[in-house]
């Protein structure tokens, strides 16, 4: 098996191995963020609370929600497309490819991306189900029975149970995603197989990738937060001003591109580990 630093270095090289394909993904990923800016513009033009006019307010509100729904659906489709590409990246990595896959067969990308999103969501529900149940019961005691003592105990218990389960979810999901890319939708739920693939090396790899991703994102977000602070006068309407919209647009585009390449990096690293571990078990 490779060393941890080899997974990191090879994954970085892979993510930037074909700039053209990467730019396509970065552009698509950035669209999701810029759609948020578009919603802000629509809000400012239709129902800006600082210049509220009640003339035809109902019609404007309906138009706003209609446009927002369209923008949301576009973002959803783009998200499925990018997720489908991640699935293709993971599958081709396990198959032994060292090149970024093509952006071809869009229907296949959309279907696999949709199933990817559904599978990850179901996993989240499964791992956090005890937390959800205890939260509901605790809220029931507090709200309907006025039994604050028992309610708070249950709410505290939900946190005590939920935090370890969420940590397990964080380590389980990357390998489950790779397993899905190779074996199909049910690959998400091969719990025994996936837990057997884990090791101390894998846990360290996940933590390192999380730290690297956090540092890079923190630097970018901090820079744009500083720029926004410099542009932001002390009044509410400035958040919808042209300078702020431009800064937000640029920040979403940049973070979108960085987010895509960092996702390529992490998916590749986890897939390389998965591939090595499977080959090690076979041999």
C-alpha atoms as a PDB file:
ATOM      1  CA  UNK A   1       0.000   0.000   0.000  1.00  0.00           C
ATOM      2  CA  UNK A   2       1.013   3.608  -0.508  1.00  0.00           C
ATOM      3  CA  UNK A   3       2.176   5.833   2.315  1.00  0.00           C
ATOM      4  CA  UNK A   4      -0.152   8.582   3.522  1.00  0.00           C
ATOM      5  CA  UNK A   5       1.939  11.343   1.940  1.00  0.00           C
ATOM      6  CA  UNK A   6       1.787   9.496  -1.383  1.00  0.00           C
ATOM      7  CA  UNK A   7      -2.027   9.500  -1.291  1.00  0.00           C
ATOM      8  CA  UNK A   8      -1.949  13.261  -0.670  1.00  0.00           C
ATOM      9  CA  UNK A   9       0.642  14.097  -3.343  1.00  0.00           C
ATOM     10  CA  UNK A  10      -0.799  11.799  -6.013  1.00  0.00           C
ATOM     11  CA  UNK A  11      -4.307  13.109  -5.399  1.00  0.00           C
ATOM     12  CA  UNK A  12      -3.150  16.734  -5.765  1.00  0.00           C
ATOM     13  CA  UNK A  13      -1.331  15.967  -9.002  1.00  0.00           C
ATOM     14  CA  UNK A  14      -4.390  14.156 -10.318  1.00  0.00           C
ATOM     15  CA  UNK A  15      -6.773  17.017  -9.493  1.00  0.00           C
ATOM     16  CA  UNK A  16      -4.712  19.413 -11.644  1.00  0.00           C
ATOM     17  CA  UNK A  17      -3.667  16.896 -14.308  1.00  0.00           C
ATOM     18  CA  UNK A  18      -6.130  18.174 -16.910  1.00  0.00           C
ATOM     19  CA  UNK A  19      -6.915  21.867 -16.440  1.00  0.00           C
ATOM     20  CA  UNK A  20      -9.511  21.896 -19.239  1.00  0.00           C
ATOM     21  CA  UNK A  21     -11.665  19.219 -17.608  1.00  0.00           C
ATOM     22  CA  UNK A  22     -11.102  20.792 -14.228  1.00  0.00           C
ATOM     23  CA  UNK A  23     -12.239  24.194 -15.451  1.00  0.00           C
ATOM     24  CA  UNK A  24     -15.469  22.656 -16.750  1.00  0.00           C
ATOM     25  CA  UNK A  25     -16.181  21.195 -13.319  1.00  0.00           C
ATOM     26  CA  UNK A  26     -15.108  24.360 -11.546  1.00  0.00           C
ATOM     27  CA  UNK A  27     -17.423  26.428 -13.726  1.00  0.00           C
ATOM     28  CA  UNK A  28     -20.365  24.127 -13.018  1.00  0.00           C
ATOM     29  CA  UNK A  29     -19.587  24.057  -9.291  1.00  0.00           C
ATOM     30  CA  UNK A  30     -19.348  27.856  -9.232  1.00  0.00           C
ATOM     31  CA  UNK A  31     -22.786  28.165 -10.828  1.00  0.00           C
ATOM     32  CA  UNK A  32     -24.407  26.868  -7.645  1.00  0.00           C
ATOM     33  CA  UNK A  33     -22.842  29.681  -5.640  1.00  0.00           C
ATOM     34  CA  UNK A  34     -23.533  32.444  -8.136  1.00  0.00           C
ATOM     35  CA  UNK A  35     -27.189  31.427  -8.181  1.00  0.00           C
ATOM     36  CA  UNK A  36     -27.339  32.729  -4.625  1.00  0.00           C
ATOM     37  CA  UNK A  37     -26.199  36.131  -5.873  1.00  0.00           C
ATOM     38  CA  UNK A  38     -28.884  35.981  -8.544  1.00  0.00           C
ATOM     39  CA  UNK A  39     -31.553  35.354  -5.906  1.00  0.00           C
ATOM     40  CA  UNK A  40     -30.282  38.411  -4.001  1.00  0.00           C
ATOM     41  CA  UNK A  41     -30.628  40.524  -7.133  1.00  0.00           C
ATOM     42  CA  UNK A  42     -34.152  39.259  -7.756  1.00  0.00           C
ATOM     43  CA  UNK A  43     -35.068  39.963  -4.128  1.00  0.00           C
ATOM     44  CA  UNK A  44     -33.635  43.470  -4.341  1.00  0.00           C
ATOM     45  CA  UNK A  45     -35.548  44.248  -7.512  1.00  0.00           C
ATOM     46  CA  UNK A  46     -38.895  42.804  -6.432  1.00  0.00           C
ATOM     47  CA  UNK A  47     -39.346  42.985  -2.670  1.00  0.00           C
ATOM     48  CA  UNK A  48     -36.457  44.875  -1.140  1.00  0.00           C
ATOM     49  CA  UNK A  49     -37.716  45.605   2.406  1.00  0.00           C
ATOM     50  CA  UNK A  50     -35.840  48.925   2.486  1.00  0.00           C
ATOM     51  CA  UNK A  51     -37.871  50.288  -0.407  1.00  0.00           C
ATOM     52  CA  UNK A  52     -41.058  48.323   0.148  1.00  0.00           C
ATOM     53  CA  UNK A  53     -44.084  49.207  -1.910  1.00  0.00           C
ATOM     54  CA  UNK A  54     -47.307  47.356  -1.200  1.00  0.00           C
ATOM     55  CA  UNK A  55     -48.533  47.913  -4.730  1.00  0.00           C
ATOM     56  CA  UNK A  56     -49.052  44.450  -6.245  1.00  0.00           C
ATOM     57  CA  UNK A  57     -47.019  42.965  -3.384  1.00  0.00           C
ATOM     58  CA  UNK A  58     -48.715  39.564  -3.743  1.00  0.00           C
ATOM     59  CA  UNK A  59     -47.805  39.374  -7.413  1.00  0.00           C
ATOM     60  CA  UNK A  60     -44.201  40.343  -6.722  1.00  0.00           C
ATOM     61  CA  UNK A  61     -43.936  37.794  -3.937  1.00  0.00           C
ATOM     62  CA  UNK A  62     -45.327  35.058  -6.204  1.00  0.00           C
ATOM     63  CA  UNK A  63     -42.882  36.041  -8.935  1.00  0.00           C
ATOM     64  CA  UNK A  64     -40.003  35.984  -6.464  1.00  0.00           C
ATOM     65  CA  UNK A  65     -40.820  32.474  -5.240  1.00  0.00           C
ATOM     66  CA  UNK A  66     -41.343  31.298  -8.818  1.00  0.00           C
ATOM     67  CA  UNK A  67     -37.965  32.603  -9.953  1.00  0.00           C
ATOM     68  CA  UNK A  68     -36.325  31.246  -6.800  1.00  0.00           C
ATOM     69  CA  UNK A  69     -37.801  27.799  -7.493  1.00  0.00           C
ATOM     70  CA  UNK A  70     -36.438  27.844 -11.055  1.00  0.00           C
ATOM     71  CA  UNK A  71     -33.002  28.902  -9.805  1.00  0.00           C
ATOM     72  CA  UNK A  72     -33.118  26.167  -7.136  1.00  0.00           C
ATOM     73  CA  UNK A  73     -33.956  23.501  -9.737  1.00  0.00           C
ATOM     74  CA  UNK A  74     -31.119  24.676 -11.963  1.00  0.00           C
ATOM     75  CA  UNK A  75     -28.749  24.478  -8.999  1.00  0.00           C
ATOM     76  CA  UNK A  76     -30.035  21.006  -8.155  1.00  0.00           C
ATOM     77  CA  UNK A  77     -29.426  19.729 -11.693  1.00  0.00           C
ATOM     78  CA  UNK A  78     -25.940  21.245 -11.763  1.00  0.00           C
ATOM     79  CA  UNK A  79     -25.233  19.659  -8.378  1.00  0.00           C
ATOM     80  CA  UNK A  80     -26.295  16.216  -9.604  1.00  0.00           C
ATOM     81  CA  UNK A  81     -24.102  16.653 -12.676  1.00  0.00           C
ATOM     82  CA  UNK A  82     -21.019  17.488 -10.615  1.00  0.00           C
ATOM     83  CA  UNK A  83     -21.744  14.691  -8.122  1.00  0.00           C
ATOM     84  CA  UNK A  84     -22.056  12.273 -11.034  1.00  0.00           C
ATOM     85  CA  UNK A  85     -18.625  13.336 -12.200  1.00  0.00           C
ATOM     86  CA  UNK A  86     -17.200  12.659  -8.748  1.00  0.00           C
ATOM     87  CA  UNK A  87     -18.670   9.169  -8.922  1.00  0.00           C
ATOM     88  CA  UNK A  88     -16.981   8.667 -12.301  1.00  0.00           C
ATOM     89  CA  UNK A  89     -13.690   9.915 -10.855  1.00  0.00           C
ATOM     90  CA  UNK A  90     -13.896   7.408  -8.000  1.00  0.00           C
ATOM     91  CA  UNK A  91     -14.846   4.500 -10.249  1.00  0.00           C
ATOM     92  CA  UNK A  92     -12.125   5.133 -12.839  1.00  0.00           C
ATOM     93  CA  UNK A  93      -9.551   5.543 -10.065  1.00  0.00           C
ATOM     94  CA  UNK A  94     -10.401   2.123  -8.645  1.00  0.00           C
ATOM     95  CA  UNK A  95     -10.216   0.745 -12.186  1.00  0.00           C
ATOM     96  CA  UNK A  96      -6.634   2.006 -12.420  1.00  0.00           C
ATOM     97  CA  UNK A  97      -7.001   5.171 -14.513  1.00  0.00           C
ATOM     98  CA  UNK A  98      -4.659   8.083 -13.819  1.00  0.00           C
ATOM     99  CA  UNK A  99      -6.503  10.585 -16.002  1.00  0.00           C
ATOM    100  CA  UNK A 100      -9.530  12.699 -15.246  1.00  0.00           C
ATOM    101  CA  UNK A 101     -12.590  11.164 -16.938  1.00  0.00           C
ATOM    102  CA  UNK A 102     -14.460  12.861 -19.761  1.00  0.00           C
ATOM    103  CA  UNK A 103     -17.540  15.027 -19.264  1.00  0.00           C
ATOM    104  CA  UNK A 104     -19.533  12.712 -21.508  1.00  0.00           C
ATOM    105  CA  UNK A 105     -22.885  10.894 -21.265  1.00  0.00           C
ATOM    106  CA  UNK A 106     -24.599  13.654 -19.295  1.00  0.00           C
ATOM    107  CA  UNK A 107     -27.636  11.463 -18.565  1.00  0.00           C
ATOM    108  CA  UNK A 108     -25.419   8.920 -16.817  1.00  0.00           C
ATOM    109  CA  UNK A 109     -23.780  11.677 -14.766  1.00  0.00           C
ATOM    110  CA  UNK A 110     -27.167  13.049 -13.693  1.00  0.00           C
ATOM    111  CA  UNK A 111     -28.523   9.640 -12.689  1.00  0.00           C
ATOM    112  CA  UNK A 112     -25.406   8.652 -10.765  1.00  0.00           C
ATOM    113  CA  UNK A 113     -25.231  12.083  -9.172  1.00  0.00           C
ATOM    114  CA  UNK A 114     -28.852  11.867  -8.056  1.00  0.00           C
ATOM    115  CA  UNK A 115     -28.338   8.398  -6.559  1.00  0.00           C
ATOM    116  CA  UNK A 116     -25.139   9.643  -4.912  1.00  0.00           C
ATOM    117  CA  UNK A 117     -27.002  12.503  -3.208  1.00  0.00           C
ATOM    118  CA  UNK A 118     -29.827  10.201  -2.120  1.00  0.00           C
ATOM    119  CA  UNK A 119     -27.415   7.584  -0.764  1.00  0.00           C
ATOM    120  CA  UNK A 120     -25.396  10.096   1.255  1.00  0.00           C
ATOM    121  CA  UNK A 121     -28.612  11.569   2.683  1.00  0.00           C
ATOM    122  CA  UNK A 122     -29.936   8.135   3.675  1.00  0.00           C
ATOM    123  CA  UNK A 123     -26.624   7.342   5.386  1.00  0.00           C
ATOM    124  CA  UNK A 124     -26.872  10.578   7.353  1.00  0.00           C
ATOM    125  CA  UNK A 125     -30.398   9.677   8.482  1.00  0.00           C
ATOM    126  CA  UNK A 126     -29.325   6.143   9.454  1.00  0.00           C
ATOM    127  CA  UNK A 127     -26.384   7.299  11.565  1.00  0.00           C
ATOM    128  CA  UNK A 128     -28.265  10.159  13.205  1.00  0.00           C
ATOM    129  CA  UNK A 129     -31.578   8.327  13.676  1.00  0.00           C
ATOM    130  CA  UNK A 130     -31.071   7.773  17.435  1.00  0.00           C
ATOM    131  CA  UNK A 131     -30.278  11.486  17.778  1.00  0.00           C
ATOM    132  CA  UNK A 132     -33.406  12.461  15.831  1.00  0.00           C
ATOM    133  CA  UNK A 133     -35.637  10.135  17.890  1.00  0.00           C
ATOM    134  CA  UNK A 134     -34.298  11.411  21.227  1.00  0.00           C
ATOM    135  CA  UNK A 135     -34.637  15.036  20.085  1.00  0.00           C
ATOM    136  CA  UNK A 136     -38.262  14.461  19.110  1.00  0.00           C
ATOM    137  CA  UNK A 137     -39.091  12.703  22.393  1.00  0.00           C
ATOM    138  CA  UNK A 138     -37.253  15.372  24.404  1.00  0.00           C
ATOM    139  CA  UNK A 139     -39.085  18.168  22.598  1.00  0.00           C
ATOM    140  CA  UNK A 140     -42.379  16.326  23.201  1.00  0.00           C
ATOM    141  CA  UNK A 141     -41.745  16.203  26.967  1.00  0.00           C
ATOM    142  CA  UNK A 142     -40.815  19.875  27.109  1.00  0.00           C
ATOM    143  CA  UNK A 143     -43.607  21.219  24.883  1.00  0.00           C
ATOM    144  CA  UNK A 144     -46.610  19.002  25.595  1.00  0.00           C
ATOM    145  CA  UNK A 145     -45.906  17.480  29.006  1.00  0.00           C
ATOM    146  CA  UNK A 146     -44.147  20.518  30.460  1.00  0.00           C
ATOM    147  CA  UNK A 147     -41.646  18.087  31.935  1.00  0.00           C
ATOM    148  CA  UNK A 148     -38.516  20.136  31.455  1.00  0.00           C
ATOM    149  CA  UNK A 149     -36.331  17.815  33.560  1.00  0.00           C
ATOM    150  CA  UNK A 150     -36.907  14.656  31.502  1.00  0.00           C
ATOM    151  CA  UNK A 151     -36.906  16.682  28.302  1.00  0.00           C
ATOM    152  CA  UNK A 152     -33.499  18.198  29.016  1.00  0.00           C
ATOM    153  CA  UNK A 153     -32.097  14.800  30.006  1.00  0.00           C
ATOM    154  CA  UNK A 154     -33.223  13.348  26.682  1.00  0.00           C
ATOM    155  CA  UNK A 155     -31.890  16.342  24.765  1.00  0.00           C
ATOM    156  CA  UNK A 156     -28.526  15.978  26.497  1.00  0.00           C
ATOM    157  CA  UNK A 157     -28.511  12.224  25.837  1.00  0.00           C
ATOM    158  CA  UNK A 158     -29.180  12.901  22.149  1.00  0.00           C
ATOM    159  CA  UNK A 159     -26.027  15.027  21.982  1.00  0.00           C
ATOM    160  CA  UNK A 160     -23.953  12.443  23.865  1.00  0.00           C
ATOM    161  CA  UNK A 161     -25.075   9.738  21.435  1.00  0.00           C
ATOM    162  CA  UNK A 162     -25.231  11.914  18.326  1.00  0.00           C
ATOM    163  CA  UNK A 163     -21.662  13.264  18.404  1.00  0.00           C
ATOM    164  CA  UNK A 164     -19.929   9.832  18.302  1.00  0.00           C
ATOM    165  CA  UNK A 165     -22.372   8.631  15.636  1.00  0.00           C
ATOM    166  CA  UNK A 166     -21.648  11.684  13.505  1.00  0.00           C
ATOM    167  CA  UNK A 167     -17.902  11.043  13.842  1.00  0.00           C
ATOM    168  CA  UNK A 168     -18.451   7.472  12.647  1.00  0.00           C
ATOM    169  CA  UNK A 169     -20.528   8.836   9.756  1.00  0.00           C
ATOM    170  CA  UNK A 170     -17.687  11.175   8.753  1.00  0.00           C
ATOM    171  CA  UNK A 171     -15.227   8.264   8.517  1.00  0.00           C
ATOM    172  CA  UNK A 172     -17.690   5.797   6.994  1.00  0.00           C
ATOM    173  CA  UNK A 173     -19.037   7.981   4.178  1.00  0.00           C
ATOM    174  CA  UNK A 174     -15.893   8.441   2.007  1.00  0.00           C
ATOM    175  CA  UNK A 175     -15.367   4.701   1.591  1.00  0.00           C
ATOM    176  CA  UNK A 176     -19.112   4.160   1.161  1.00  0.00           C
ATOM    177  CA  UNK A 177     -19.084   6.665  -1.707  1.00  0.00           C
ATOM    178  CA  UNK A 178     -16.235   4.838  -3.428  1.00  0.00           C
ATOM    179  CA  UNK A 179     -17.974   1.515  -2.851  1.00  0.00           C
ATOM    180  CA  UNK A 180     -21.124   2.940  -4.458  1.00  0.00           C
ATOM    181  CA  UNK A 181     -19.163   4.077  -7.497  1.00  0.00           C
ATOM    182  CA  UNK A 182     -17.897   0.527  -7.961  1.00  0.00           C
ATOM    183  CA  UNK A 183     -20.821  -1.661  -6.872  1.00  0.00           C
ATOM    184  CA  UNK A 184     -23.922   0.487  -7.371  1.00  0.00           C
ATOM    185  CA  UNK A 185     -26.433   2.054  -4.994  1.00  0.00           C
ATOM    186  CA  UNK A 186     -26.476  -0.770  -2.450  1.00  0.00           C
ATOM    187  CA  UNK A 187     -22.731  -0.308  -2.091  1.00  0.00           C
ATOM    188  CA  UNK A 188     -23.517   2.558   0.283  1.00  0.00           C
ATOM    189  CA  UNK A 189     -24.923   0.101   2.788  1.00  0.00           C
ATOM    190  CA  UNK A 190     -22.342  -2.696   2.842  1.00  0.00           C
ATOM    191  CA  UNK A 191     -21.493  -1.767   6.410  1.00  0.00           C
ATOM    192  CA  UNK A 192     -19.474  -4.862   7.332  1.00  0.00           C
ATOM    193  CA  UNK A 193     -17.331  -4.624   4.207  1.00  0.00           C
ATOM    194  CA  UNK A 194     -16.672  -0.900   4.572  1.00  0.00           C
ATOM    195  CA  UNK A 195     -15.795  -1.022   8.261  1.00  0.00           C
ATOM    196  CA  UNK A 196     -13.317  -3.800   7.468  1.00  0.00           C
ATOM    197  CA  UNK A 197     -11.609  -1.523   4.950  1.00  0.00           C
ATOM    198  CA  UNK A 198     -10.861   1.056   7.652  1.00  0.00           C
ATOM    199  CA  UNK A 199      -7.522   1.268   9.411  1.00  0.00           C
ATOM    200  CA  UNK A 200      -5.423   3.676  11.463  1.00  0.00           C
ATOM    201  CA  UNK A 201      -3.823   4.836   8.218  1.00  0.00           C
ATOM    202  CA  UNK A 202      -7.267   5.589   6.767  1.00  0.00           C
ATOM    203  CA  UNK A 203      -8.348   7.561   9.856  1.00  0.00           C
ATOM    204  CA  UNK A 204      -5.162   9.644   9.670  1.00  0.00           C
ATOM    205  CA  UNK A 205      -5.726  10.182   5.936  1.00  0.00           C
ATOM    206  CA  UNK A 206      -9.281  11.438   6.511  1.00  0.00           C
ATOM    207  CA  UNK A 207      -8.143  13.813   9.251  1.00  0.00           C
ATOM    208  CA  UNK A 208      -5.294  15.164   7.109  1.00  0.00           C
ATOM    209  CA  UNK A 209      -7.591  15.774   4.147  1.00  0.00           C
ATOM    210  CA  UNK A 210     -10.095  17.539   6.406  1.00  0.00           C
ATOM    211  CA  UNK A 211      -7.339  19.750   7.860  1.00  0.00           C
ATOM    212  CA  UNK A 212      -5.903  20.606   4.424  1.00  0.00           C
ATOM    213  CA  UNK A 213      -9.354  21.405   3.056  1.00  0.00           C
ATOM    214  CA  UNK A 214     -10.215  23.505   6.094  1.00  0.00           C
ATOM    215  CA  UNK A 215      -7.012  25.553   5.895  1.00  0.00           C
ATOM    216  CA  UNK A 216      -7.379  26.292   2.185  1.00  0.00           C
ATOM    217  CA  UNK A 217     -11.060  27.216   2.525  1.00  0.00           C
ATOM    218  CA  UNK A 218     -10.351  29.313   5.629  1.00  0.00           C
ATOM    219  CA  UNK A 219      -7.731  31.361   3.792  1.00  0.00           C
ATOM    220  CA  UNK A 220     -10.075  32.025   0.871  1.00  0.00           C
ATOM    221  CA  UNK A 221     -13.124  32.820   3.010  1.00  0.00           C
ATOM    222  CA  UNK A 222     -11.054  35.068   5.277  1.00  0.00           C
ATOM    223  CA  UNK A 223      -9.749  37.038   2.309  1.00  0.00           C
ATOM    224  CA  UNK A 224     -13.206  37.672   0.896  1.00  0.00           C
ATOM    225  CA  UNK A 225     -14.621  38.395   4.351  1.00  0.00           C
ATOM    226  CA  UNK A 226     -11.967  41.097   4.705  1.00  0.00           C
ATOM    227  CA  UNK A 227     -12.791  42.500   1.247  1.00  0.00           C
ATOM    228  CA  UNK A 228     -16.510  42.564   2.069  1.00  0.00           C
ATOM    229  CA  UNK A 229     -15.781  44.328   5.343  1.00  0.00           C
ATOM    230  CA  UNK A 230     -13.810  46.995   3.506  1.00  0.00           C
ATOM    231  CA  UNK A 231     -16.631  47.502   0.989  1.00  0.00           C
ATOM    232  CA  UNK A 232     -19.467  47.408   3.534  1.00  0.00           C
ATOM    233  CA  UNK A 233     -20.647  50.794   4.831  1.00  0.00           C
ATOM    234  CA  UNK A 234     -22.745  50.774   7.986  1.00  0.00           C
ATOM    235  CA  UNK A 235     -26.178  50.456   6.415  1.00  0.00           C
ATOM    236  CA  UNK A 236     -28.325  47.505   5.427  1.00  0.00           C
ATOM    237  CA  UNK A 237     -28.891  48.499   1.788  1.00  0.00           C
ATOM    238  CA  UNK A 238     -25.154  48.166   1.082  1.00  0.00           C
ATOM    239  CA  UNK A 239     -25.474  44.360   1.154  1.00  0.00           C
ATOM    240  CA  UNK A 240     -27.464  44.672  -2.085  1.00  0.00           C
ATOM    241  CA  UNK A 241     -25.299  47.386  -3.639  1.00  0.00           C
ATOM    242  CA  UNK A 242     -23.431  46.789  -6.873  1.00  0.00           C
ATOM    243  CA  UNK A 243     -19.943  46.630  -5.271  1.00  0.00           C
ATOM    244  CA  UNK A 244     -21.126  44.031  -2.778  1.00  0.00           C
ATOM    245  CA  UNK A 245     -22.867  42.001  -5.480  1.00  0.00           C
ATOM    246  CA  UNK A 246     -19.674  41.994  -7.530  1.00  0.00           C
ATOM    247  CA  UNK A 247     -17.571  40.940  -4.526  1.00  0.00           C
ATOM    248  CA  UNK A 248     -20.066  38.187  -3.687  1.00  0.00           C
ATOM    249  CA  UNK A 249     -20.073  36.996  -7.293  1.00  0.00           C
ATOM    250  CA  UNK A 250     -16.290  36.815  -7.451  1.00  0.00           C
ATOM    251  CA  UNK A 251     -16.081  35.075  -4.076  1.00  0.00           C
ATOM    252  CA  UNK A 252     -18.644  32.440  -5.089  1.00  0.00           C
ATOM    253  CA  UNK A 253     -16.839  31.808  -8.360  1.00  0.00           C
ATOM    254  CA  UNK A 254     -13.435  31.462  -6.697  1.00  0.00           C
ATOM    255  CA  UNK A 255     -14.708  29.285  -3.839  1.00  0.00           C
ATOM    256  CA  UNK A 256     -16.633  27.218  -6.388  1.00  0.00           C
ATOM    257  CA  UNK A 257     -13.514  26.465  -8.416  1.00  0.00           C
ATOM    258  CA  UNK A 258     -11.452  25.752  -5.304  1.00  0.00           C
ATOM    259  CA  UNK A 259     -14.234  23.585  -3.878  1.00  0.00           C
ATOM    260  CA  UNK A 260     -14.387  21.476  -7.029  1.00  0.00           C
ATOM    261  CA  UNK A 261     -10.631  20.887  -7.179  1.00  0.00           C
ATOM    262  CA  UNK A 262     -10.492  20.076  -3.463  1.00  0.00           C
ATOM    263  CA  UNK A 263     -13.317  17.584  -3.929  1.00  0.00           C
ATOM    264  CA  UNK A 264     -11.417  15.977  -6.816  1.00  0.00           C
ATOM    265  CA  UNK A 265      -8.381  15.788  -4.546  1.00  0.00           C
ATOM    266  CA  UNK A 266     -10.254  14.131  -1.677  1.00  0.00           C
ATOM    267  CA  UNK A 267     -12.250  11.694  -3.842  1.00  0.00           C
ATOM    268  CA  UNK A 268      -9.064  10.615  -5.586  1.00  0.00           C
ATOM    269  CA  UNK A 269      -7.196  10.070  -2.309  1.00  0.00           C
ATOM    270  CA  UNK A 270      -9.993   7.979  -0.783  1.00  0.00           C
ATOM    271  CA  UNK A 271     -10.371   5.975  -3.994  1.00  0.00           C
ATOM    272  CA  UNK A 272      -6.636   5.210  -4.108  1.00  0.00           C
ATOM    273  CA  UNK A 273      -6.812   3.959  -0.526  1.00  0.00           C
ATOM    274  CA  UNK A 274      -9.899   1.871  -1.341  1.00  0.00           C
ATOM    275  CA  UNK A 275      -8.144   0.373  -4.376  1.00  0.00           C
ATOM    276  CA  UNK A 276      -4.998  -0.469  -2.410  1.00  0.00           C
ATOM    277  CA  UNK A 277      -6.975  -1.974   0.455  1.00  0.00           C
ATOM    278  CA  UNK A 278      -9.062  -4.176  -1.863  1.00  0.00           C
ATOM    279  CA  UNK A 279      -5.946  -5.400  -3.670  1.00  0.00           C
ATOM    280  CA  UNK A 280      -4.230  -6.044  -0.324  1.00  0.00           C
ATOM    281  CA  UNK A 281      -7.174  -8.127   0.903  1.00  0.00           C
ATOM    282  CA  UNK A 282      -7.283 -10.097  -2.335  1.00  0.00           C
ATOM    283  CA  UNK A 283      -3.581 -10.889  -2.202  1.00  0.00           C
END
